[in-house]
Amino acid sequence: MTTATAAVEAIGLRKDFGGFRAVDGVDLEVRQGEIFGVLGPNGAGKTTALRMLATLLPIDGGQARVFGVDVAREPHRIRQLIGITGQYASVDEDMTATENLWMFGRLQGLRSADARATARRLLAQFDLEAAADRPIAQFSGGMRRRLDLAASLITRPPLIFLDEPTTGLDPRTRGQMWDTIRGLVTEGCTVLLTTQYLDEADQLAGRIAVLDRGRKVAEGTPAQLKASVGDSTLQLHLAPGADQEQARQVVLRVAGAEPVLTPESGRMNVPLDTADRAADVLIGLRGAGVSIASVSVAQPSLDEVFLALTGHGADAGEDDARGGTDGTDDTDTFASRPTDQIPQEVQ
Amino acid sequence: MNTASPTLAAAPPAATAYRVDPAAAVAAARPRNTPAETVSQTLIMARRALKKMRRNPEQFFDVTVQPLLFTAMFAYIFGGAIAGGVKNYLPVLIPGIVAQTVLTTCMATGVQLREDMEKGVFDRFKSLPMARIAPLAGPMVADLIRYLIAAGLTFLTGVVIGYRPHGGVLGVLGAVLLAIVTGWSLAWIFTWLGTITKSAKSVQGISMMILFPLTFLSNAFVPVSTLPGWLAAFVKVNPVSHLVSGTRTLANQGSVGAEVGWTLLACLVVVAVFAPLSTLSYRRHL
Ligand SMILES: Nc1ncnc2c1ncn2[C@@H]1O[C@H](COP(=O)(O)OP(=O)(O)O)[C@@H](O)[C@H]1O
Ligand SMILES: [Mg+2]
């Protein structure tokens, strides 16, 4: 095998739940040794895609290979190459941390003494030694995640799937988990992770695929992705009675971008290349006599990325077009979807 | 949690300097389990089930209380009416109760498997390169203990209230063994139910619907000769009747009758059908 073999290569990946298409023709290529992020709101199909790649769900259409091994045809071999840490901890709640790791080690063919040594090594590595003999039921969310990740690493598989590894963790534990994930890559692992947070994908991933309603709507480096929405966002709240249309024209002229109106009247978000442009906009507004109640400058949120990429916000994914079974039009929906404002494969 | 170290020991200790080698991992990945691995994985799963039993002893409530209670209750309530006395009724009743308790224990196997399968840890079992039958067969191996307790305790209760099996120690041991084998085999039906139903509750409901007619429309508690013709016809083909008759001949006469053969044959068929069905449905369904 050459180093050119992709860690994951998926073409036209598809999953139907009854009449509902949860994953709809997704192509993914994850290179060896990188952290690849799959970004998308709740219900986008991230978990489903991951579970198909990890042999936990049958693949309904398309093809997937892991290090050149076909996922559908050789699931048993795939299971020797991957570790998966789900959105919800998949460890035995009634057993202690050591017992869990020992059991998973034994199930994968380690001898008893080796399984015990591996358990000890992993518990030390994940800072769980003090809790080694406590039942999992007493673990905090962060400890559970770490144990779950440790359980995925027993045989040091070359590919690790992480499904929303930090959702629900407090900021400190989240940062620790990020360090741990970076550590995996320095050992030579490849990591495919899903997340709902743009900043998480930004922090960790070398490349990102954005998933929306089962389809890939964009792919690229975090920088490329953010460039498509601007580096930061100016959030304006106009004073009561201020002329919204006039404000829009000032923004368009100064920032060179259309402001995004938010549902509350008098509020608008302005995508900016750099945060410095905020001052220009404010000066422009004062010059035009538009008075302002409050301003703030923020990083673009996932919602704004989604708005820019798909024309709808991140939350909309769940309800509106979801119920309809629009997946029946043709099999190659991905290729035929409109791609005008989408930075496809921007490299 | 540990408060002394503010940072998680994320990077591996420098001493190990381990590098994952994907090419080597792919070359080492084997296409399937060996039979020896399957057996070993099943035993590891059995060990897990035993550990759970030790930690939740209330699981043994049904296999201990039912034999004690039902044996004494049935003996004193029906003894006089059916056999003209408790002592005469016991040789008929005890094998019947053995069959009944073993069957209810089977049901618990299916219900508990279903409950267990809903837990997150089953996701991990599925993602590991392990035999698909191991998570099903493991708990069943551990459940052999339940059948032993259920059958053994029933005989013991019988002896305490005056049952004197003419088959002797060997006959009784044979009867207990037959009950264990039958229980284990029939449990595959309930394991299969566990893999196809939506919840533990529905396993319980369906199991009850199967078990009640099977145990009560058998020769477990009454002689067939007292039944109307149409019912007797069903009772005679009911596999539970064969188990009960087989257990009776072993315990009361110390001989291996044809009924024992029929029972074992039925067991074989059940396992041959339902073990692959269960594995298949576990593989596909969850
Ligand atoms: N087993 C299932 N049966 C039916 N629908 C499902 C099932 N699993 C997921 N879905 C649906 O598929 C969509 C994608 O789900 P999921 O992959 O979990 O999204 P994500 O992980 O991105 O939040 C959702 O609308 C979800 O309701
Ligand atoms: Mg998910």
Tab-separated table of N, CA and C and ligand atoms in Angstrom, chain A residues 17 20 22 41-48 87 164 318 322, ligand 1:
chain	number	residue	atom	x	y	z
A	17	PHE	N	-34.104	5.972	5.516
A	17	PHE	CA	-34.894	5.422	6.623
A	17	PHE	C	-36.337	5.456	6.166
A	20	PHE	N	-37.440	8.308	3.945
A	20	PHE	CA	-36.680	9.509	4.264
A	20	PHE	C	-35.195	9.305	3.999
A	22	ALA	N	-31.698	10.152	4.708
A	22	ALA	CA	-30.932	10.843	5.752
A	22	ALA	C	-29.557	11.257	5.254
A	41	PRO	N	-25.650	21.001	11.198
A	41	PRO	CA	-26.578	21.158	12.322
A	41	PRO	C	-27.188	19.810	12.709
A	42	ASN	N	-27.947	19.835	13.769
A	42	ASN	CA	-28.666	18.647	14.203
A	42	ASN	C	-29.514	18.084	13.069
A	43	GLY	N	-29.437	16.784	12.841
A	43	GLY	CA	-30.286	16.176	11.824
A	43	GLY	C	-29.721	16.249	10.421
A	44	ALA	N	-28.484	16.720	10.282
A	44	ALA	CA	-27.896	16.855	8.947
A	44	ALA	C	-27.515	15.502	8.352
A	45	GLY	N	-27.366	14.493	9.212
A	45	GLY	CA	-26.973	13.170	8.729
A	45	GLY	C	-25.542	12.811	9.088
A	46	LYS	N	-24.939	13.557	10.001
A	46	LYS	CA	-23.542	13.310	10.373
A	46	LYS	C	-23.385	11.936	11.026
A	47	THR	N	-24.207	11.684	12.040
A	47	THR	CA	-24.108	10.413	12.750
A	47	THR	C	-24.381	9.251	11.804
A	48	THR	N	-25.401	9.407	10.987
A	48	THR	CA	-25.762	8.337	10.063
A	48	THR	C	-24.599	8.030	9.112
A	87	GLN	N	-21.745	9.655	19.928
A	87	GLN	CA	-22.292	10.843	20.551
A	87	GLN	C	-22.674	10.522	22.004
A	164	GLU	N	-19.378	14.067	17.395
A	164	GLU	CA	-19.590	15.196	18.302
A	164	GLU	C	-18.864	14.991	19.632
A	318	GLU	N	-33.943	21.045	10.563
A	318	GLU	CA	-34.735	20.010	11.219
A	318	GLU	C	-36.150	19.881	10.664
A	322	ARG	N	-37.669	18.943	5.673
A	322	ARG	CA	-37.285	17.611	6.101
A	322	ARG	C	-38.339	16.551	5.839
C	1	LIG	N1	-32.891	4.951	12.836
C	1	LIG	C1	-33.481	5.996	12.248
C	1	LIG	N2	-34.724	5.889	11.737
C	1	LIG	C2	-35.320	6.933	11.130
C	1	LIG	N3	-34.759	8.138	10.975
C	1	LIG	C3	-33.531	8.315	11.456
C	1	LIG	C4	-32.820	7.274	12.121
C	1	LIG	N4	-31.608	7.732	12.494
C	1	LIG	C5	-31.573	9.010	12.083
C	1	LIG	N5	-32.710	9.370	11.468
C	1	LIG	C6	-33.010	10.673	10.867
C	1	LIG	O1	-31.998	10.967	9.939
C	1	LIG	C7	-31.635	12.330	10.021
C	1	LIG	C8	-30.158	12.437	10.254
C	1	LIG	O2	-29.885	12.023	11.548
C	1	LIG	P1	-28.426	12.019	12.166
C	1	LIG	O3	-27.515	11.290	11.256
C	1	LIG	O4	-28.534	11.512	13.552
C	1	LIG	O5	-28.087	13.578	12.162
C	1	LIG	P2	-26.944	14.353	12.938
C	1	LIG	O6	-26.022	13.350	13.552
C	1	LIG	O7	-26.281	15.184	11.896
C	1	LIG	O8	-27.629	15.176	13.961
C	1	LIG	C9	-32.477	12.929	11.112
C	1	LIG	O9	-33.554	13.616	10.531
C	1	LIG	C10	-32.951	11.770	11.916
C	1	LIG	O10	-34.221	12.031	12.444
